[in-house]
Coordinates of N, CA and C in Angstrom, one line a residue:
X15 N 5.8 80.3 -36.0 CA 6.5 79.9 -34.8 C 5.6 79.1 -33.8
X16 N 4.4 79.5 -33.7 CA 3.5 78.8 -32.9 C 3.2 77.4 -33.5
X17 N 3.2 77.3 -34.8 CA 3.0 76.0 -35.5 C 4.2 75.1 -35.2
X18 N 5.4 75.6 -35.2 CA 6.6 74.8 -34.9 C 6.6 74.3 -33.6
X19 N 6.2 75.1 -32.6 CA 6.2 74.7 -31.2 C 5.1 73.6 -31.0
X20 N 4.0 73.7 -31.7 CA 2.9 72.7 -31.6 C 3.4 71.4 -32.2
X21 N 4.1 71.4 -33.3 CA 4.7 70.2 -33.9 C 5.6 69.6 -32.9
X22 N 6.6 70.4 -32.3 CA 7.5 69.8 -31.3 C 6.7 69.1 -30.1
X23 N 5.7 69.8 -29.6 CA 4.9 69.3 -28.5 C 4.2 68.0 -28.9
X24 N 3.7 68.0 -30.2 CA 3.1 66.8 -30.7 C 4.1 65.6 -30.7
X25 N 5.3 65.8 -31.2 CA 6.3 64.8 -31.3 C 6.7 64.3 -29.9
X26 N 6.8 65.2 -28.9 CA 7.2 64.9 -27.6 C 6.2 64.0 -26.9
X27 N 4.9 64.3 -27.2 CA 3.8 63.6 -26.6 C 3.8 62.1 -27.1
X28 N 4.4 61.9 -28.3 CA 4.5 60.5 -28.9 C 5.6 59.6 -28.2
X29 N 6.5 60.3 -27.4 CA 7.6 59.6 -26.9 C 7.2 58.9 -25.5
X30 N 7.5 57.7 -25.4 CA 7.2 56.9 -24.2 C 8.3 57.3 -23.2
X31 N 8.3 58.3 -22.4 CA 9.3 58.8 -21.6 C 9.6 57.8 -20.4
X32 N 8.5 57.1 -20.0 CA 8.6 56.1 -18.9 C 9.5 54.9 -19.4
X33 N 9.3 54.6 -20.7 CA 10.2 53.5 -21.3 C 11.6 53.9 -21.4
X34 N 11.8 55.2 -21.8 CA 13.2 55.7 -21.9 C 13.8 55.6 -20.5
X35 N 13.2 56.1 -19.5 CA 13.7 56.1 -18.1 C 14.0 54.7 -17.6
X36 N 13.1 53.7 -17.9 CA 13.2 52.3 -17.5 C 14.5 51.7 -18.2
X37 N 14.6 52.0 -19.5 CA 15.8 51.5 -20.2 C 17.1 52.0 -19.7
X38 N 17.1 53.3 -19.3 CA 18.3 53.9 -18.8 C 18.7 53.2 -17.5
X39 N 17.7 52.9 -16.7 CA 17.9 52.3 -15.3 C 18.4 50.9 -15.6
X40 N 17.9 50.2 -16.6 CA 18.3 48.8 -16.9 C 19.8 48.7 -17.3
X41 N 20.2 49.7 -18.2 CA 21.6 49.6 -18.7 C 22.6 50.0 -17.6
X42 N 22.2 50.6 -16.5 CA 23.1 50.9 -15.4 C 23.7 49.7 -14.8
X43 N 23.1 48.5 -15.0 CA 23.7 47.3 -14.5 C 25.0 47.0 -15.1
X44 N 25.3 47.6 -16.3 CA 26.6 47.3 -17.0 C 27.7 48.3 -16.6
X45 N 27.4 49.2 -15.7 CA 28.3 50.2 -15.4 C 29.6 49.7 -14.9
X46 N 29.5 48.7 -13.9 CA 30.8 48.2 -13.3 C 31.5 47.1 -14.2
X47 N 30.7 46.2 -14.8 CA 31.4 45.4 -15.9 C 32.2 46.2 -16.9
X48 N 31.5 47.2 -17.3 CA 32.1 48.1 -18.3 C 33.4 48.8 -17.8
X49 N 33.3 49.1 -16.4 CA 34.4 49.8 -15.8 C 35.7 48.9 -15.8
X50 N 35.5 47.6 -15.4 CA 36.6 46.7 -15.5 C 37.2 46.5 -16.8
X51 N 36.3 46.4 -17.8 CA 36.8 46.2 -19.2 C 37.6 47.5 -19.5
X52 N 37.1 48.7 -19.2 CA 37.8 49.9 -19.5 C 39.1 50.0 -18.9
X53 N 39.2 49.5 -17.6 CA 40.5 49.5 -16.8 C 41.6 48.7 -17.6
X54 N 41.1 47.5 -18.1 CA 42.0 46.6 -18.8 C 42.5 47.2 -20.1
X55 N 41.5 47.7 -20.9 CA 41.8 48.4 -22.2 C 42.7 49.6 -22.0
X56 N 42.4 50.4 -21.0 CA 43.2 51.6 -20.8 C 44.6 51.2 -20.4
X57 N 44.8 50.2 -19.5 CA 46.0 49.8 -19.1 C 46.9 49.3 -20.3
X58 N 46.2 48.5 -21.1 CA 46.9 48.0 -22.3 C 47.3 49.0 -23.3
X59 N 46.4 50.1 -23.4 CA 46.7 51.2 -24.3 C 47.9 52.0 -23.8
X60 N 47.9 52.3 -22.4 CA 49.0 53.1 -21.8 C 50.4 52.3 -22.0
X61 N 50.4 51.0 -21.8 CA 51.5 50.2 -21.9 C 52.0 50.3 -23.4
X62 N 51.1 50.0 -24.3 CA 51.5 50.1 -25.8 C 52.1 51.5 -26.1
X63 N 51.4 52.5 -25.6 CA 51.9 53.8 -26.0 C 53.2 54.1 -25.4
X64 N 53.5 53.6 -24.2 CA 54.8 53.8 -23.5 C 55.8 53.0 -24.3
X65 N 55.6 51.8 -24.7 CA 56.5 51.0 -25.4 C 56.9 51.6 -26.7
X66 N 55.9 52.2 -27.4 CA 56.2 52.7 -28.7 C 56.7 54.2 -28.7
X67 N 56.1 55.0 -27.8 CA 56.5 56.5 -27.8 C 57.2 56.9 -26.6
X68 N 57.3 56.0 -25.6 CA 58.1 56.3 -24.4 C 57.4 57.5 -23.7
X69 N 56.1 57.5 -23.7 CA 55.3 58.5 -23.0 C 54.0 58.0 -22.5
X70 N 53.4 58.7 -21.5 CA 52.0 58.4 -21.1 C 51.0 59.3 -21.8
X71 N 49.7 58.9 -21.9 CA 48.8 59.7 -22.6 C 48.5 61.0 -22.0
X72 N 48.2 62.0 -22.9 CA 47.8 63.3 -22.4 C 46.3 63.2 -21.9
X73 N 46.0 64.0 -21.0 CA 44.6 63.9 -20.5 C 44.1 62.5 -20.1
X74 N 44.9 61.9 -19.2 CA 44.5 60.5 -18.9 C 43.2 60.2 -18.3
X75 N 42.7 61.2 -17.5 CA 41.4 61.0 -17.0 C 40.3 61.0 -18.0
X76 N 40.4 62.0 -18.9 CA 39.4 62.2 -20.0 C 39.5 60.9 -20.9
X77 N 40.7 60.4 -21.2 CA 40.8 59.3 -22.0 C 40.2 58.0 -21.4
X78 N 40.5 57.9 -20.0 CA 39.8 56.8 -19.4 C 38.4 56.8 -19.4
X79 N 37.8 58.0 -19.3 CA 36.3 58.2 -19.4 C 35.8 57.8 -20.7
X80 N 36.6 58.1 -21.8 CA 36.3 57.7 -23.1 C 36.2 56.1 -23.3
X81 N 37.3 55.5 -22.7 CA 37.3 54.0 -22.7 C 36.2 53.5 -22.0
X82 N 35.8 54.1 -20.9 CA 34.7 53.6 -20.1 C 33.4 53.7 -20.8
X83 N 33.2 54.8 -21.4 CA 32.0 55.1 -22.2 C 31.9 54.1 -23.4
X84 N 33.0 53.8 -24.1 CA 32.9 52.9 -25.2 C 32.7 51.5 -24.8
X85 N 33.2 51.1 -23.6 CA 33.0 49.8 -23.0 C 31.5 49.7 -22.7
X86 N 30.9 50.7 -22.1 CA 29.4 50.7 -21.9 C 28.6 50.5 -23.2
X87 N 29.1 51.2 -24.3 CA 28.4 51.1 -25.5 C 28.5 49.7 -26.0
X88 N 29.7 49.0 -25.8 CA 29.8 47.6 -26.3 C 28.9 46.7 -25.5
X89 N 28.8 46.9 -24.2 CA 27.9 46.1 -23.5 C 26.5 46.3 -23.8
X90 N 26.1 47.5 -24.0 CA 24.6 47.7 -24.3 C 24.2 47.2 -25.6
X91 N 25.1 47.4 -26.6 CA 24.7 47.1 -28.0 C 25.0 45.6 -28.4
X92 N 26.0 45.0 -27.8 CA 26.5 43.6 -28.3 C 26.7 42.6 -27.1
X93 N 27.5 43.0 -26.1 CA 28.0 42.0 -25.1 C 26.8 41.5 -24.2
X94 N 25.8 42.2 -24.0 CA 24.8 41.8 -23.2 C 23.7 40.9 -23.8
X95 N 23.9 40.6 -25.1 CA 22.9 39.9 -25.9 C 23.4 38.6 -26.4
X96 N 22.7 37.5 -26.4 CA 23.1 36.2 -26.9 C 23.3 36.2 -28.4
X97 N 24.3 35.7 -29.0 CA 24.3 35.7 -30.5 C 23.2 34.9 -31.1
X98 N 22.7 35.4 -32.2 CA 21.6 34.8 -32.8 C 20.2 35.1 -32.3
X99 N 20.1 36.0 -31.4 CA 18.9 36.3 -30.8 C 18.0 37.4 -31.6
X100 N 18.7 38.1 -32.5 CA 18.0 39.1 -33.3 C 18.6 39.1 -34.7
X101 N 17.6 39.1 -35.6 CA 18.1 39.0 -37.0 C 17.4 39.9 -38.0
X102 N 16.6 40.8 -37.6 CA 15.9 41.7 -38.5 C 16.7 42.8 -39.0
X103 N 16.6 43.2 -40.3 CA 17.3 44.2 -41.0 C 16.3 45.2 -41.5
X104 N 16.5 46.5 -41.3 CA 15.5 47.5 -41.8 C 16.3 48.7 -42.3
X105 N 16.1 49.0 -43.5 CA 16.8 50.1 -44.2 C 16.0 51.4 -44.2
X106 N 14.8 51.4 -43.8 CA 13.9 52.6 -43.8 C 14.3 53.7 -42.8
X107 N 14.0 54.9 -43.2 CA 14.4 56.0 -42.3 C 13.1 56.8 -41.9
X108 N 13.2 57.3 -40.7 CA 12.0 58.1 -40.2 C 10.8 57.4 -40.0
X109 N 10.8 56.0 -40.0 CA 9.6 55.2 -39.7 C 9.2 55.3 -38.3
X110 N 10.2 55.6 -37.4 CA 9.9 55.7 -35.9 C 8.8 56.8 -35.7
X111 N 8.7 57.7 -36.6 CA 7.7 58.8 -36.4 C 6.2 58.2 -36.5
X112 N 6.1 57.1 -37.1 CA 4.8 56.5 -37.4 C 4.6 55.2 -36.6
X113 N 5.5 54.8 -35.9 CA 5.4 53.4 -35.2 C 4.9 53.5 -33.8
X114 N 4.6 54.7 -33.3 CA 4.1 54.8 -31.9 C 5.2 55.1 -30.9
X115 N 4.7 55.2 -29.7 CA 5.6 55.7 -28.5 C 6.8 54.8 -28.3
X116 N 6.7 53.5 -28.5 CA 7.9 52.7 -28.3 C 9.0 53.0 -29.2
X117 N 8.6 53.1 -30.5 CA 9.6 53.4 -31.6 C 10.3 54.7 -31.3
X118 N 9.4 55.7 -30.9 CA 9.9 57.1 -30.6 C 11.0 57.0 -29.4
X119 N 10.6 56.2 -28.4 CA 11.5 56.0 -27.3 C 12.8 55.5 -27.7
X120 N 12.8 54.4 -28.6 CA 14.1 53.9 -29.1 C 14.9 54.9 -29.8
X121 N 14.3 55.7 -30.6 CA 14.9 56.8 -31.3 C 15.6 57.7 -30.4
X122 N 14.9 58.2 -29.3 CA 15.5 59.1 -28.3 C 16.7 58.4 -27.7
X123 N 16.5 57.1 -27.3 CA 17.7 56.3 -26.7 C 18.8 56.2 -27.5
X124 N 18.7 56.1 -28.9 CA 19.8 56.1 -29.8 C 20.5 57.4 -29.8
X125 N 19.8 58.5 -29.7 CA 20.5 59.8 -29.6 C 21.3 59.9 -28.3
X126 N 20.6 59.6 -27.1 CA 21.2 59.7 -25.9 C 22.5 58.8 -25.8
X127 N 22.4 57.6 -26.5 CA 23.4 56.6 -26.5 C 24.8 57.2 -27.0
X128 N 24.7 58.1 -27.9 CA 26.1 58.6 -28.5 C 26.4 60.1 -28.1
X129 N 25.6 60.7 -27.3 CA 25.9 62.0 -26.8 C 27.3 62.0 -26.0
X130 N 27.4 61.1 -25.0 CA 28.8 61.1 -24.4 C 29.9 60.8 -25.3
X131 N 29.7 59.9 -26.3 CA 30.8 59.7 -27.3 C 31.2 60.9 -28.0
X132 N 30.3 61.7 -28.5 CA 30.6 62.9 -29.2 C 31.2 64.0 -28.3
X133 N 30.7 64.0 -27.0 CA 31.3 65.0 -26.1 C 32.7 64.7 -25.7
X134 N 33.0 63.5 -25.3 CA 34.3 63.1 -24.8 C 35.3 63.1 -26.0
X135 N 34.9 62.6 -27.1 CA 35.8 62.6 -28.3 C 36.2 64.0 -28.7
X136 N 35.2 64.9 -28.7 CA 35.5 66.3 -29.1 C 36.5 66.9 -28.1
X137 N 36.4 66.6 -26.8 CA 37.3 67.1 -25.9 C 38.7 66.6 -26.1
X138 N 38.8 65.3 -26.4 CA 40.1 64.6 -26.6 C 40.7 65.2 -27.8
X139 N 39.9 65.4 -28.9 CA 40.5 66.0 -30.2 C 41.0 67.4 -29.9
X140 N 40.3 68.1 -29.0 CA 40.8 69.5 -28.7 C 42.2 69.4 -28.0
X141 N 42.5 68.4 -27.3 CA 43.7 68.3 -26.7 C 44.8 67.4 -27.3
X142 N 44.5 67.0 -28.6 CA 45.3 66.0 -29.2 C 46.6 66.5 -29.8
X143 N 47.5 65.6 -30.0 CA 48.7 65.8 -30.7 C 49.5 67.0 -30.1
X144 N 49.6 68.1 -30.8 CA 50.4 69.2 -30.3 C 49.6 70.0 -29.4
X145 N 48.6 69.5 -29.1 CA 47.6 69.6 -28.1 C 47.0 70.9 -27.6
X146 N 47.5 71.9 -27.3 CA 46.7 73.0 -26.7 C 46.0 73.9 -27.7
X147 N 45.6 73.3 -28.8 CA 44.8 74.1 -29.7 C 43.4 74.3 -29.2
X148 N 42.9 75.5 -29.4 CA 41.6 75.8 -29.0 C 40.6 75.2 -30.1
X149 N 39.3 75.2 -29.8 CA 38.3 74.8 -30.7 C 38.4 75.7 -32.0
X150 N 38.6 76.9 -31.8 CA 38.6 77.9 -32.9 C 39.8 77.7 -33.8
X151 N 40.9 77.2 -33.3 CA 42.1 76.9 -34.1 C 42.1 75.5 -34.7
X152 N 41.4 74.6 -34.1 CA 41.3 73.2 -34.6 C 40.0 73.2 -35.4
X153 N 40.0 73.5 -36.6 CA 38.8 73.7 -37.4 C 38.0 72.4 -37.8
X154 N 38.7 71.3 -37.6 CA 38.1 70.0 -38.1 C 37.6 69.2 -37.0
X155 N 37.7 69.7 -35.7 CA 37.3 68.8 -34.6 C 35.9 68.2 -34.6
X156 N 35.0 69.2 -35.1 CA 33.5 68.8 -35.2 C 33.4 67.7 -36.3
X157 N 33.9 68.0 -37.5 CA 33.7 67.0 -38.5 C 34.3 65.6 -38.2
X158 N 35.5 65.6 -37.6 CA 36.2 64.4 -37.2 C 35.3 63.6 -36.2
X159 N 34.8 64.3 -35.2 CA 33.9 63.7 -34.2 C 32.7 63.1 -34.8
X160 N 32.0 63.8 -35.7 CA 30.7 63.4 -36.2 C 31.0 62.1 -37.2
X161 N 32.1 62.3 -37.9 CA 32.5 61.1 -38.8 C 32.7 59.9 -38.0
X162 N 33.6 60.0 -36.9 CA 33.9 58.9 -36.0 C 32.5 58.3 -35.4
X163 N 31.7 59.2 -35.0 CA 30.4 58.7 -34.4 C 29.6 57.9 -35.4
X164 N 29.5 58.4 -36.7 CA 28.8 57.6 -37.7 C 29.5 56.3 -38.0
X165 N 30.8 56.3 -38.1 CA 31.6 55.1 -38.3 C 31.4 54.0 -37.2
X166 N 31.5 54.5 -36.0 CA 31.3 53.6 -34.9 C 30.0 53.0 -34.9
X167 N 29.0 53.8 -35.2 CA 27.6 53.3 -35.3 C 27.4 52.2 -36.4
X168 N 28.1 52.5 -37.5 CA 28.1 51.5 -38.7 C 28.8 50.2 -38.2
X169 N 29.9 50.3 -37.5 CA 30.6 49.1 -37.0 C 29.7 48.3 -36.0
X170 N 29.0 49.1 -35.2 CA 28.1 48.4 -34.2 C 27.0 47.6 -35.0
X171 N 26.4 48.3 -36.0 CA 25.3 47.7 -36.8 C 25.9 46.5 -37.6
X172 N 27.1 46.6 -38.1 CA 27.7 45.5 -38.8 C 28.0 44.3 -37.9
X173 N 28.5 44.6 -36.7 CA 28.7 43.5 -35.7 C 27.4 42.9 -35.3
X174 N 26.4 43.6 -35.2 CA 25.1 43.1 -34.8 C 24.6 42.2 -36.0
X175 N 24.8 42.6 -37.2 CA 24.4 41.8 -38.4 C 25.1 40.5 -38.5
X176 N 26.4 40.5 -38.2 CA 27.2 39.3 -38.2 C 26.8 38.3 -37.1
X177 N 26.7 38.9 -35.9 CA 26.5 38.0 -34.7 C 25.1 37.9 -34.4
X178 N 24.2 38.6 -35.1 CA 22.8 38.6 -34.8 C 22.4 38.9 -33.3
X179 N 23.2 39.9 -32.8 CA 23.0 40.3 -31.4 C 22.0 41.5 -31.3
X180 N 21.6 42.0 -32.4 CA 20.7 43.2 -32.4 C 20.1 43.4 -33.7
X181 N 19.0 44.1 -33.7 CA 18.3 44.5 -35.0 C 19.2 45.6 -35.8
X182 N 19.4 45.3 -37.0 CA 20.2 46.2 -37.8 C 19.2 47.2 -38.5
X183 N 19.4 48.5 -38.1 CA 18.5 49.5 -38.6 C 19.3 50.7 -39.1
X184 N 18.9 51.2 -40.3 CA 19.6 52.5 -40.8 C 19.2 53.6 -39.9
X185 N 18.0 53.6 -39.3 CA 17.6 54.7 -38.4 C 18.5 54.8 -37.2
X186 N 19.1 53.7 -36.8 CA 20.0 53.7 -35.6 C 21.2 54.5 -36.0
X187 N 21.8 54.3 -37.2 CA 23.0 55.0 -37.6 C 22.7 56.5 -37.6
X188 N 21.5 56.9 -38.2 CA 21.1 58.2 -38.3 C 20.9 58.9 -36.9
X189 N 20.2 58.2 -36.0 CA 20.0 58.8 -34.7 C 21.3 58.8 -33.8
X190 N 22.1 57.8 -33.9 CA 23.4 57.8 -33.3 C 24.3 59.0 -33.8
X191 N 24.3 59.3 -35.1 CA 25.0 60.4 -35.6 C 24.4 61.8 -35.0
X192 N 23.1 61.8 -34.9 CA 22.5 63.0 -34.3 C 23.0 63.1 -32.9
X193 N 23.1 62.1 -32.1 CA 23.6 62.1 -30.8 C 25.0 62.6 -30.7
X194 N 25.8 62.1 -31.6 CA 27.2 62.6 -31.7 C 27.3 64.1 -31.9
X195 N 26.5 64.6 -32.8 CA 26.4 66.0 -33.1 C 26.0 66.8 -31.8
X196 N 25.0 66.3 -31.1 CA 24.7 67.0 -29.8 C 25.8 66.9 -28.8
X197 N 26.5 65.8 -28.7 CA 27.7 65.7 -27.8 C 28.8 66.7 -28.2
X198 N 29.0 66.9 -29.5 CA 30.0 67.9 -30.0 C 29.6 69.3 -29.7
X199 N 28.2 69.6 -29.7 CA 27.8 71.0 -29.4 C 27.9 71.2 -27.9
X200 N 27.7 70.2 -27.1 CA 27.9 70.3 -25.7 C 29.4 70.5 -25.3
X201 N 30.3 69.9 -26.0 CA 31.6 70.0 -25.8 C 32.1 71.4 -26.1
X202 N 31.6 72.0 -27.2 CA 31.9 73.4 -27.6 C 31.4 74.3 -26.5
X203 N 30.2 74.1 -26.0 CA 29.7 74.9 -24.9 C 30.5 74.8 -23.7
X204 N 30.9 73.6 -23.3 CA 31.8 73.3 -22.2 C 33.2 74.2 -22.3
X205 N 33.7 74.2 -23.5 CA 34.9 75.0 -23.8 C 34.7 76.4 -23.6
X206 N 33.6 76.9 -24.2 CA 33.3 78.4 -24.1 C 33.1 78.8 -22.7
X207 N 32.4 77.9 -21.8 CA 32.2 78.3 -20.5 C 33.6 78.3 -19.7
X208 N 34.5 77.4 -20.0 CA 35.8 77.4 -19.4 C 36.5 78.6 -19.8
X209 N 36.5 79.0 -21.0 CA 37.2 80.3 -21.5 C 36.6 81.5 -20.8
X210 N 35.2 81.5 -20.6 CA 34.6 82.7 -20.0 C 35.0 82.7 -18.5
X211 N 35.2 81.6 -17.9 CA 35.5 81.6 -16.4 C 37.0 82.1 -16.3
X212 N 37.8 81.6 -17.2 CA 39.2 82.0 -17.1 C 39.4 83.6 -17.3
X213 N 38.6 84.1 -18.2 CA 38.6 85.5 -18.4 C 38.2 86.3 -17.2
X214 N 37.1 85.8 -16.6 CA 36.6 86.4 -15.4 C 37.6 86.4 -14.2
X215 N 38.4 85.3 -14.1 CA 39.4 85.2 -13.1 C 40.6 86.2 -13.4
X216 N 40.9 86.3 -14.7 CA 42.0 87.2 -15.0 C 41.6 88.7 -14.7
X217 N 40.4 89.0 -15.1 CA 39.8 90.4 -14.8 C 39.8 90.7 -13.3
X218 N 39.5 89.7 -12.5 CA 39.4 89.9 -11.0 C 40.8 90.1 -10.5

């Protein structure tokens, strides 16, 4: 146990936390452009849903936050970069462990990048279709969310490869998927806390 804790501490010390913090501050500039993009996409989605099914979406606030998050992801990974600016392709895995603090920071950022996606998608799936299924009744919400996170990451990497707007790395897909898993776990925790609070209110 002590050995494992030492290894975790060793890995943590390799991460350039200042770089992670600076990169997070930098992407905040896309918050409002992504907001307007999300407003347009959400309005178009609601209109299309109404024309086809004659109803508005369930959980509109949650769905809008999902659109906003995806718009942020699009800005950060593709829209903020000029085409042709990056053309490196790397299929190796776990090399970030040996590349130094900057590579470790990028790995952490790739995990953080997809945590909101996994969290919001899990909550949406929990309320989807005939909707009021709990996590325990909807046995496939976790797998669906993780699969979608992996596929979205692959789509991002494919778009970066075609447009040359970013480095294409297999590690990115792996770490993005890890971030989706973390988001799913947080969503499950959120649901459990909600259930516990409802039980406490009933008992009172």
